[in-house]
Structure formats: C-alpha cells, structure tokens
C-alpha cells in the first residue's frame, strides 16, 4: 500500500483537475469518516500485517509472472509476460481491493455491505469477504449483466449475498452503481459501500488504487528477478480502471516503462458504439467524481457498447484521466471483434482462457509488438479468467452449451 510515488490526490481528492466529491450532503459525513479511518489505518502495522496476511493465506498471493512462450514466438519481437491475477481466489484482481475494504468496514463497525458489479467479479469478491466475516451483503447488478453473467450471479448467491437486478437506464454497470449509491444514502449509518474500481467520490479512487497496487509492487520485484530490468511496457484493460491502476501506480516513477491502458472499442470509435471515454469523451461528473465521460452535446451520459460487461461503463477513474492528460500513460481502444479473436488465440496458444476484459489487452499486442525488438519485455496484466464469459462467447459463436 505504498503511496509515495506522487503526491496525488491532493487534500480535496483531486488528481490535477479530476476527482473530488460531488455527492449529496447526506454522504459527506460518511466519506469524511471513511477518509479519516483510512488515513489512520493505512500505515498501521497491525492493519497492514492483517491485509498482507489475508492476501497470502486467503487469496494466494503473490500471483505469478508467467513467460508466455508461444505468444512470444507468435509475435517474434520481445518477450511477453503475463501477470496472473486470474489465479487469485475468486478468479480476478478484484479480491485485492475487497480484502482491504472489508477490513476498513470491520474497523468502522459496519454490519451491512453493499457493492455494484458489472462482470460480476467484484460482486463475487465482495460476497466472498462478507461471507468470511458473516456480514449481510447486497450486490447491485444491471439486469443486462445478470443475463450475460449468470454464472457469477449464482456464485454470489451461493456465498449468501442478495443480488438486486437493476432495470433502469441501460441496465448495466452505470445503473447498478446508481442504485448502490441510493442504497448507501438511505442506510449510511450501518452500511459500508465497497466500490469496485478507482471511480466514485474521494477517497475511493485512492483507496482502491492503494489496495490493488500490490499487483504493481509484486511486478517490480518479479521483473528484477526474472529479467533483471524494469519492463518496457505494461498493458492492461481499462473500464473503471482498478486493474490497470493497480499495475500502473508503482511504476509511475519509472519513466522507462510505458503504461498502456486498453479501452473497449465496441463497434469502433468512429461509430460512437463503444465504451472508451479516454479515447472519445470529455470531462464531466459521474457518480461523485469529475473525470473523462461519454456524454452528448447536452452533457447527458451516453449509452455504451461492449461485449465485455466489466468494461461497459461510460466513465473512468480520475487518476487515469490525469495520467492521460499528463502523458504518463497511453490509452487506446480495441473492438469487440479484435477482443473475441484474442480470446480464442490466447486460449489456444497458452492454455489460458482470459476474461473478455483482459482479451482487450491481449488484442492490442497485434499493434504494440511491432514497436519493440527482441530484447524487450512486455507485461500483460491478466485481470481475470474467462470462465464467466464462456456462455457469452459460445452464443456469439453459435454454439449451444
């Protein structure tokens, strides 16, 4: 949970011009209580020891940095390494953050846990840590995502949590987050809201980043051990942005490492049918934070399109917006078709079935690897495994399971 690489966010929760707290007055006290609790605990030895102990004993960290031999041979230009967050307990990076936030909830004496989820991985991770502590848990999920992520919905229910399908709006992640915020406003005294990404009002973008930065911390050590250098590039998919930020944050000070975020290009940026606010958006306020946002000329939030439920979100974390404007990170987009192609290729070449979210990062290798020579080391952050997406891909391929 290192936070010494740069001094952002500032005391008001801004990364440059992005971030802040744009919420009803009802939530201001809750956010201030959370910020004070986190500041008091983040450097507390007992708290940190418990966090890292849980990551080791319950999650199975550190996750391996794996040499992708066949992908490397396929591209013929540089070594490709895979940070295997898919091997974590619950199957994705999301558990890193929920382990940390459930400890905060415990210290704050909260008895009820709520969360939003898109692809379902954050919902599963939240339900998992709530079950471990015997806490009441409610997961909000767009009804569209309930259908395409039915496996994760059942996993959440098996873990004892209640799933609330949200029918409003586009019935995806944005709308699930809206409903979770409404719940929190109503039940703020006894409820802890575990936000799943580096989005939302301050201090959430900072807290989620810090807890998930264990990924980048491990990468620094593993890179030195495995190829005795900093990586030339780290590639990660970006929806709200927690998986990418966890890998990027500890590397911000290492300018020799390119940081490349891959958004969901949907049907193509030029069509407007996508979920890529950093590539085709403008600053605006959504869910309590100022950041890049997909919006129309009237400032209304636009609909999104992505084959991946976890990337199907019209906004992005404020720190990613700052990294884009500062030039420290690059943000690109790949289409649904390219992601689906990569999903199949990685499965067949490496024996690893990636989440559709992660498949976007793999798809960008087709472009990226042309920019590197044989001595380069490129890391792809494998944010999650693709078990949850089998039904979606099978339907697209015309296969009945």
Coordinates of C-alpha atoms in Angstrom, one line a residue:
X1 CA 0.0 0.0 0.0
X2 CA 2.8 2.4 -0.9
X3 CA 1.7 5.9 -1.8
X4 CA 4.9 7.9 -2.1
X5 CA 5.3 7.8 -5.9
X6 CA 3.5 11.1 -6.3
X7 CA 1.5 13.4 -4.0
X8 CA -1.9 12.9 -5.6
X9 CA -4.7 13.1 -4.8
X10 CA -4.5 16.5 -3.1
X11 CA -6.3 17.2 0.2
X12 CA -9.6 17.7 -1.7
X13 CA -9.3 14.5 -3.6
X14 CA -8.2 15.8 -7.0
X15 CA -5.7 14.4 -9.4
X16 CA -4.9 17.6 -11.2
X17 CA -8.4 18.8 -12.3
X18 CA -10.0 15.4 -11.9
X19 CA -11.7 13.7 -8.9
X20 CA -13.3 15.4 -5.9
X21 CA -16.5 14.7 -4.1
X22 CA -19.7 15.6 -6.0
X23 CA -22.3 13.9 -3.8
X24 CA -25.4 14.7 -1.7
X25 CA -24.8 16.3 1.7
X26 CA -26.1 13.0 3.3
X27 CA -22.9 11.2 2.1
X28 CA -20.3 13.9 3.0
X29 CA -20.0 12.7 6.6
X30 CA -19.7 9.1 5.5
X31 CA -16.9 10.0 3.1
X32 CA -15.1 12.0 5.7
X33 CA -15.4 9.2 8.2
X34 CA -14.0 6.8 5.6
X35 CA -11.1 9.0 4.7
X36 CA -10.2 9.6 8.4
X37 CA -10.4 5.9 9.1
X38 CA -8.2 5.0 6.1
X39 CA -5.6 7.7 6.9
X40 CA -5.3 6.4 10.5
X41 CA -5.0 2.8 9.4
X42 CA -3.1 2.6 6.1
X43 CA 0.3 2.9 7.8
X44 CA -0.8 1.0 11.0
X45 CA 1.5 -2.1 11.4
X46 CA -1.3 -4.3 12.7
X47 CA -3.7 -3.3 9.8
X48 CA -1.0 -3.8 7.1
X49 CA 0.1 -7.1 8.6
X50 CA -3.5 -8.4 8.5
X51 CA -4.0 -7.1 5.0
X52 CA -0.9 -8.9 3.6
X53 CA -1.6 -12.0 5.7
X54 CA -5.1 -12.3 4.2
X55 CA -3.7 -11.7 0.7
X56 CA -1.2 -14.5 1.2
X57 CA -3.3 -17.1 3.1
X58 CA -6.8 -16.5 1.6
X59 CA -6.1 -15.0 -1.9
X60 CA -3.0 -16.9 -2.7
X61 CA -0.6 -14.0 -3.4
X62 CA 1.8 -13.3 -4.8
X63 CA 0.4 -14.2 -8.3
X64 CA 3.0 -15.5 -10.7
X65 CA 4.6 -13.5 -13.5
X66 CA 4.5 -16.1 -16.3
X67 CA 6.5 -16.2 -19.5
X68 CA 4.1 -16.7 -22.5
X69 CA 6.4 -18.8 -24.7
X70 CA 4.0 -19.4 -27.6
X71 CA 2.7 -15.8 -27.7
X72 CA 6.3 -14.6 -27.6
X73 CA 7.2 -16.9 -30.6
X74 CA 4.0 -15.9 -32.4
X75 CA 4.9 -12.2 -32.4
X76 CA 8.7 -12.7 -32.7
X77 CA 9.6 -9.3 -31.2
X78 CA 10.2 -9.2 -27.4
X79 CA 9.3 -11.4 -24.5
X80 CA 5.6 -11.4 -23.4
X81 CA 5.0 -12.0 -19.7
X82 CA 1.6 -12.5 -18.0
X83 CA 0.8 -11.2 -14.5
X84 CA -1.6 -14.0 -13.5
X85 CA -4.4 -12.2 -11.5
X86 CA -6.7 -14.9 -12.9
X87 CA -5.1 -17.3 -10.4
X88 CA -6.3 -15.4 -7.4
X89 CA -9.1 -16.8 -5.2
X90 CA -12.4 -15.8 -6.9
X91 CA -10.6 -15.5 -10.3
X92 CA -9.7 -11.9 -10.7
X93 CA -7.8 -8.9 -9.3
X94 CA -11.0 -7.6 -7.5
X95 CA -10.3 -9.6 -4.3
X96 CA -7.2 -7.5 -3.5
X97 CA -9.4 -4.4 -3.0
X98 CA -12.3 -6.2 -1.2
X99 CA -9.9 -7.7 1.3
X100 CA -8.7 -4.3 2.2
X101 CA -12.0 -2.5 2.2
X102 CA -13.7 -5.2 4.3
X103 CA -11.0 -4.6 7.0
X104 CA -11.9 -0.9 6.9
X105 CA -15.6 -1.9 7.3
X106 CA -14.7 -4.1 10.3
X107 CA -12.7 -1.3 12.0
X108 CA -15.6 1.1 11.4
X109 CA -18.1 -1.3 13.0
X110 CA -20.3 -1.6 9.9
X111 CA -22.6 -4.6 9.8
X112 CA -24.0 -4.4 6.2
X113 CA -22.0 -4.4 3.0
X114 CA -23.2 -3.2 -0.4
X115 CA -21.4 -3.2 -3.8
X116 CA -22.1 -2.7 -7.5
X117 CA -20.8 -5.1 -10.2
X118 CA -20.7 -5.4 -14.0
X119 CA -18.9 -8.6 -15.0
X120 CA -19.8 -10.0 -11.6
X121 CA -16.2 -10.4 -10.4
X122 CA -16.4 -7.6 -7.9
X123 CA -19.7 -8.9 -6.7
X124 CA -18.2 -12.3 -6.2
X125 CA -15.2 -10.9 -4.4
X126 CA -17.4 -8.7 -2.1
X127 CA -19.7 -11.6 -1.3
X128 CA -16.7 -13.7 -0.5
X129 CA -15.2 -11.4 2.0
X130 CA -18.6 -10.6 3.5
X131 CA -19.3 -14.3 4.0
X132 CA -15.9 -14.7 5.6
X133 CA -16.8 -12.2 8.3
X134 CA -20.5 -13.1 8.5
X135 CA -21.8 -9.7 7.3
X136 CA -25.0 -9.0 5.5
X137 CA -24.3 -8.4 1.8
X138 CA -26.2 -6.8 -1.1
X139 CA -24.9 -6.7 -4.7
X140 CA -26.4 -4.4 -7.3
X141 CA -26.1 -5.5 -10.9
X142 CA -27.7 -4.3 -14.2
X143 CA -30.3 -6.8 -15.4
X144 CA -28.5 -7.0 -18.8
X145 CA -25.4 -8.1 -17.0
X146 CA -27.4 -10.5 -14.8
X147 CA -28.3 -12.3 -18.0
X148 CA -24.8 -12.4 -19.6
X149 CA -23.0 -13.2 -16.3
X150 CA -25.4 -15.8 -14.9
X151 CA -22.6 -17.9 -13.6
X152 CA -21.3 -15.1 -11.4
X153 CA -24.8 -14.3 -10.2
X154 CA -25.2 -17.8 -9.0
X155 CA -21.8 -17.7 -7.3
X156 CA -22.8 -14.5 -5.5
X157 CA -26.0 -16.2 -4.2
X158 CA -24.1 -19.3 -3.2
X159 CA -21.9 -17.1 -1.0
X160 CA -25.0 -15.8 0.9
X161 CA -25.4 -12.4 -0.7
X162 CA -28.6 -10.9 -2.3
X163 CA -28.4 -9.9 -5.9
X164 CA -30.5 -6.9 -6.9
X165 CA -31.1 -6.7 -10.7
X166 CA -31.4 -3.1 -11.9
X167 CA -33.7 -2.5 -14.9
X168 CA -33.3 1.3 -15.2
X169 CA -31.3 3.0 -17.9
X170 CA -29.1 0.7 -20.0
X171 CA -29.4 -1.9 -17.2
X172 CA -25.6 -2.2 -17.0
X173 CA -22.8 -1.2 -14.6
X174 CA -23.6 2.6 -14.6
X175 CA -27.1 1.9 -13.4
X176 CA -26.0 -0.7 -10.8
X177 CA -23.8 2.0 -9.3
X178 CA -26.6 4.5 -9.3
X179 CA -28.8 2.1 -7.3
X180 CA -25.9 1.2 -4.9
X181 CA -25.4 4.9 -4.2
X182 CA -29.2 5.3 -3.5
X183 CA -29.0 2.4 -1.0
X184 CA -26.0 4.0 0.7
X185 CA -27.7 7.3 1.1
X186 CA -30.7 5.6 2.8
X187 CA -28.7 3.3 5.1
X188 CA -25.5 5.2 5.6
X189 CA -25.2 4.7 9.4
X190 CA -24.8 0.9 9.4
X191 CA -23.7 0.3 5.8
X192 CA -20.3 0.1 4.1
X193 CA -20.1 0.6 0.4
X194 CA -17.3 -1.3 -1.3
X195 CA -16.8 0.4 -4.6
X196 CA -15.1 -1.9 -7.0
X197 CA -13.0 0.4 -9.1
X198 CA -10.9 3.6 -9.0
X199 CA -14.1 5.6 -9.6
X200 CA -16.6 7.4 -7.4
X201 CA -16.0 10.3 -4.9
X202 CA -12.8 10.8 -2.9
X203 CA -11.4 8.8 -1.1
X204 CA -12.5 5.8 -3.1
X205 CA -10.2 6.2 -6.1
X206 CA -7.2 6.5 -3.8
X207 CA -8.3 3.6 -1.5
X208 CA -9.0 1.2 -4.4
X209 CA -5.7 2.1 -6.1
X210 CA -3.7 1.6 -2.9
X211 CA -5.1 -1.8 -2.1
X212 CA -4.7 -3.1 -5.7
X213 CA -1.2 -1.6 -6.1
X214 CA 0.0 -4.9 -4.5
X215 CA 0.0 -6.0 -8.2
X216 CA 2.5 -3.4 -9.3
X217 CA 4.6 -3.9 -6.2
X218 CA 5.0 -7.6 -7.0
X219 CA 5.8 -6.8 -10.6
X220 CA 8.7 -4.6 -9.6
X221 CA 10.2 -7.5 -7.6
X222 CA 9.3 -10.1 -10.2
X223 CA 10.7 -8.1 -13.1
X224 CA 14.1 -7.8 -11.3
X225 CA 14.1 -11.5 -10.5
X226 CA 13.1 -12.8 -13.9
X227 CA 14.7 -10.4 -16.4
X228 CA 16.7 -8.1 -14.3
X229 CA 15.2 -4.9 -15.6
X230 CA 12.0 -2.8 -15.5
X231 CA 9.5 -3.9 -18.1
X232 CA 9.4 -1.9 -21.3
X233 CA 5.6 -1.8 -21.2
X234 CA 2.7 -2.8 -19.0
X235 CA -0.6 -3.4 -20.9
X236 CA -3.9 -3.6 -19.1
X237 CA -7.6 -3.2 -20.0
X238 CA -9.4 -0.2 -18.6
X239 CA -13.1 0.1 -17.7
X240 CA -13.4 2.0 -14.4
X241 CA -9.7 1.3 -14.2
X242 CA -8.8 -0.6 -11.0
X243 CA -6.9 -3.4 -12.6
X244 CA -4.8 -1.1 -14.7
X245 CA -4.2 1.4 -11.9
X246 CA -3.1 -1.4 -9.5
X247 CA -0.4 -2.4 -12.0
X248 CA 0.5 1.2 -13.2
X249 CA 0.7 3.1 -9.9
X250 CA 4.0 1.8 -8.5
X251 CA 5.6 2.3 -12.0
X252 CA 4.6 6.0 -12.4
X253 CA 8.1 7.0 -11.3
X254 CA 9.8 4.6 -13.7
X255 CA 9.7 6.5 -16.9
X256 CA 11.4 3.8 -18.9
X257 CA 8.2 1.7 -18.6
X258 CA 5.3 2.6 -20.9
X259 CA 1.9 2.3 -19.3
X260 CA -0.8 1.4 -21.8
X261 CA -4.5 1.2 -21.0
X262 CA -6.8 -0.5 -23.4
X263 CA -10.5 0.6 -23.5
X264 CA -13.5 -1.2 -25.1
X265 CA -13.8 0.0 -28.7
X266 CA -17.1 -1.8 -29.2
X267 CA -18.3 -1.5 -32.8
X268 CA -15.5 1.1 -33.4
X269 CA -14.7 4.5 -32.0
X270 CA -15.9 6.2 -35.2
X271 CA -19.4 4.6 -34.7
X272 CA -19.9 6.0 -31.2
X273 CA -20.9 2.5 -30.2
X274 CA -18.2 1.8 -27.7
X275 CA -17.1 2.3 -24.0
X276 CA -13.9 4.3 -24.4
X277 CA -14.3 7.7 -22.7
X278 CA -10.5 8.3 -22.6
X279 CA -10.4 8.0 -26.4
X280 CA -13.7 9.6 -27.2
X281 CA -15.0 11.6 -24.3
X282 CA -14.8 14.9 -22.4
X283 CA -14.5 15.8 -18.7
X284 CA -17.8 15.6 -16.8
X285 CA -19.2 14.5 -13.5
X286 CA -20.5 10.9 -12.9
X287 CA -21.0 9.0 -9.7
X288 CA -19.5 11.7 -7.5
X289 CA -16.3 12.4 -9.4
X290 CA -15.1 14.6 -12.3
X291 CA -13.4 12.6 -15.0
X292 CA -13.5 11.8 -18.7
X293 CA -17.0 10.7 -19.6
X294 CA -19.0 9.7 -22.6
X295 CA -21.7 12.4 -23.0
X296 CA -23.8 14.1 -25.6
X297 CA -23.8 17.8 -26.5
X298 CA -26.3 18.5 -23.7
X299 CA -24.0 16.9 -21.1
X300 CA -26.2 13.8 -20.7
X301 CA -24.4 10.4 -20.2
X302 CA -24.3 8.4 -23.5
X303 CA -25.0 4.7 -23.8
X304 CA -22.1 2.3 -24.1
X305 CA -21.5 -0.8 -26.2
X306 CA -19.0 -3.6 -25.3
X307 CA -19.0 -7.3 -25.5
X308 CA -17.4 -7.2 -22.1
X309 CA -19.6 -6.4 -19.1
X310 CA -16.7 -5.3 -17.0
X311 CA -15.7 -2.6 -19.5
X312 CA -19.2 -1.5 -20.3
X313 CA -19.1 1.8 -18.4
X314 CA -19.3 5.4 -19.7
X315 CA -16.7 6.9 -17.2
X316 CA -13.3 6.1 -15.9
X317 CA -11.2 6.8 -12.8
X318 CA -10.0 10.3 -12.3
X319 CA -6.3 9.2 -11.9
X320 CA -6.5 7.7 -15.3
X321 CA -7.8 11.0 -16.7
X322 CA -4.8 12.7 -15.0
X323 CA -2.4 10.1 -16.4
X324 CA -3.8 10.7 -19.9
X325 CA -3.5 14.5 -19.8
X326 CA 0.0 14.3 -18.2
X327 CA 1.1 11.9 -21.0
X328 CA 2.5 9.4 -18.4
X329 CA 0.1 6.7 -19.7
X330 CA -1.3 6.0 -23.1
X331 CA -4.9 4.9 -23.8
X332 CA -6.0 3.0 -26.9
X333 CA -9.2 1.1 -27.8
X334 CA -9.8 -2.2 -29.5
X335 CA -13.0 -3.5 -31.0
X336 CA -15.3 -6.3 -29.8
X337 CA -14.2 -8.4 -32.8
X338 CA -10.5 -7.9 -32.0
X339 CA -11.1 -8.9 -28.4
X340 CA -13.0 -12.0 -29.3
X341 CA -10.3 -13.0 -31.7
X342 CA -7.7 -12.6 -29.0
X343 CA -9.9 -14.5 -26.5
X344 CA -9.7 -17.6 -28.8
X345 CA -6.0 -17.1 -29.7
X346 CA -4.7 -16.8 -26.2
X347 CA -6.8 -19.8 -25.1
X348 CA -5.4 -22.0 -27.9
X349 CA -1.8 -20.7 -27.7
X350 CA -1.2 -20.5 -24.0
X351 CA -3.9 -22.8 -22.4
X352 CA -5.2 -19.8 -20.5
X353 CA -8.8 -18.7 -21.1
X354 CA -8.8 -14.9 -20.4
X355 CA -11.7 -12.8 -19.3
X356 CA -13.2 -10.8 -22.2
X357 CA -12.0 -7.7 -20.4
X358 CA -8.4 -9.0 -20.4
X359 CA -8.8 -10.1 -24.0
X360 CA -8.9 -6.4 -25.0
X361 CA -5.3 -6.0 -23.6
X362 CA -4.2 -9.1 -25.5
X363 CA -5.7 -7.8 -28.7
X364 CA -3.6 -4.7 -28.6
X365 CA -0.4 -6.8 -28.8
X366 CA -1.1 -7.1 -32.6
X367 CA -0.2 -3.4 -32.8
X368 CA 2.1 -3.0 -29.9
X369 CA 4.6 -5.7 -30.6
X370 CA 5.6 -4.1 -33.9
X371 CA 7.1 -1.3 -31.9
X372 CA 9.6 -3.5 -29.9
X373 CA 12.7 -5.5 -30.6
X374 CA 13.6 -9.0 -29.4
X375 CA 15.3 -7.7 -26.2
X376 CA 12.1 -6.1 -24.9
X377 CA 9.9 -7.3 -22.0
X378 CA 6.2 -6.6 -22.2
X379 CA 3.8 -7.5 -19.4
X380 CA 0.1 -8.1 -19.9
X381 CA -2.0 -7.9 -16.7
X382 CA -4.3 -10.8 -16.9
X383 CA -7.1 -9.2 -14.8
X384 CA -9.3 -12.3 -14.6
X385 CA -10.2 -15.7 -16.0
X386 CA -12.7 -16.3 -18.7
X387 CA -14.9 -18.9 -17.1
X388 CA -17.6 -16.3 -16.6
X389 CA -17.6 -15.4 -20.3
X390 CA -18.0 -18.9 -21.8
X391 CA -21.7 -18.6 -22.3
X392 CA -21.4 -15.2 -24.0
X393 CA -18.7 -16.3 -26.4
X394 CA -20.5 -19.6 -27.1
X395 CA -23.6 -17.6 -28.0
X396 CA -21.6 -15.3 -30.3
X397 CA -20.0 -18.4 -31.9
X398 CA -23.4 -20.0 -32.4
X399 CA -22.6 -22.9 -30.1
X400 CA -25.2 -24.2 -27.6
X401 CA -23.9 -25.3 -24.2

